[in-house]
Amino acid sequence: MREYQESLEYKCPFCRKPAPTSEAASRANVMKRIEANDPAAMSQMGICCQRKGDYAGAHKYWAKAAELGHAEAHYNLSVMYSEGYGVGVGRGKKKEWYHLEQAAIGGNLKARYTLGIREGWCSNHNSERANKHLIIAANQGHDDSMKKLKEIYASGMVGKEDFAAALRAHQAAVDATKSPQREVAAEARSKLGGNYGFLYRDLFSHARKQCGENGSVLSLKYLKVENEKKHSRSIRDTRATWDSGSFFGTEVC
């Protein structure tokens, strides 16, 4: 946020080095982390492969990340086996459930919610187990789980005390994530179209070509002024003001 507010060059929040200015450099950084057995980097590369339709590659990286305990990788593998992406439909039901359960144990709330839905309405029709999964997720601030519990409560399938306790815990979890700094960051992220780290990276790269070495600073000042005008154009519309180059981020892959 400081970089955005003070028109500074964007740097990695961890190593504090300037963000890569090319896709090749970004990918090289991720591969270095993969070689160091970083499960988060493996999971990210799996997402890159999946977006390109390379399901074998996605499975390879997610499987490695899952072996290292990465909950999101477990969840993504469960989706692969559920939908049959690269593994064949109906060929991995046990693996699907295994990865879903491991993801939930690892704290993935999407997985916990999915288990609740599967247990209660899709597979086992076990309302008690379904309610437990949904309550666990709702207690940690998962909105979809709380919405589902409200529906269940209205139909009389969950007790008043359990529902009231989940409602209080959900609100407490949501309140715990609120702060002035987070609100400012959320506003900036919304204005910048979401992934502003990569937005900065590509904007710097293009600005240097158009404006020289000072282009990165000039580009941020331009972007900040445009945002402060509070015009109705989205950040994607703003890209038309540049004659060429990549304005919005292109992801690591």
XYZ file of N, CA, C and O in Angstrom, residues 11 59 103 159 166 182 194:
28
model
N 7.503 -3.291 -5.050
C 8.491 -4.296 -4.698
C 7.813 -5.493 -4.051
O 6.727 -5.379 -3.492
N -1.666 -31.388 -12.530
C -1.695 -32.498 -11.580
C -0.312 -32.737 -10.995
O -0.159 -32.989 -9.778
N -7.705 -31.206 2.411
C -7.793 -29.749 2.248
C -8.563 -29.132 3.406
O -8.176 -28.084 3.940
N -30.345 -27.003 15.196
C -30.895 -26.450 16.425
C -30.668 -24.958 16.581
O -29.729 -24.390 16.003
N -23.085 -20.359 15.860
C -22.400 -20.208 14.575
C -22.519 -18.779 14.060
O -21.564 -18.231 13.500
N -6.821 -2.544 5.945
C -7.404 -3.484 4.996
C -8.439 -2.794 4.105
O -8.566 -3.111 2.924
N -7.892 -5.422 -9.401
C -7.652 -6.721 -8.792
C -6.188 -6.989 -8.525
O -5.687 -6.688 -7.454
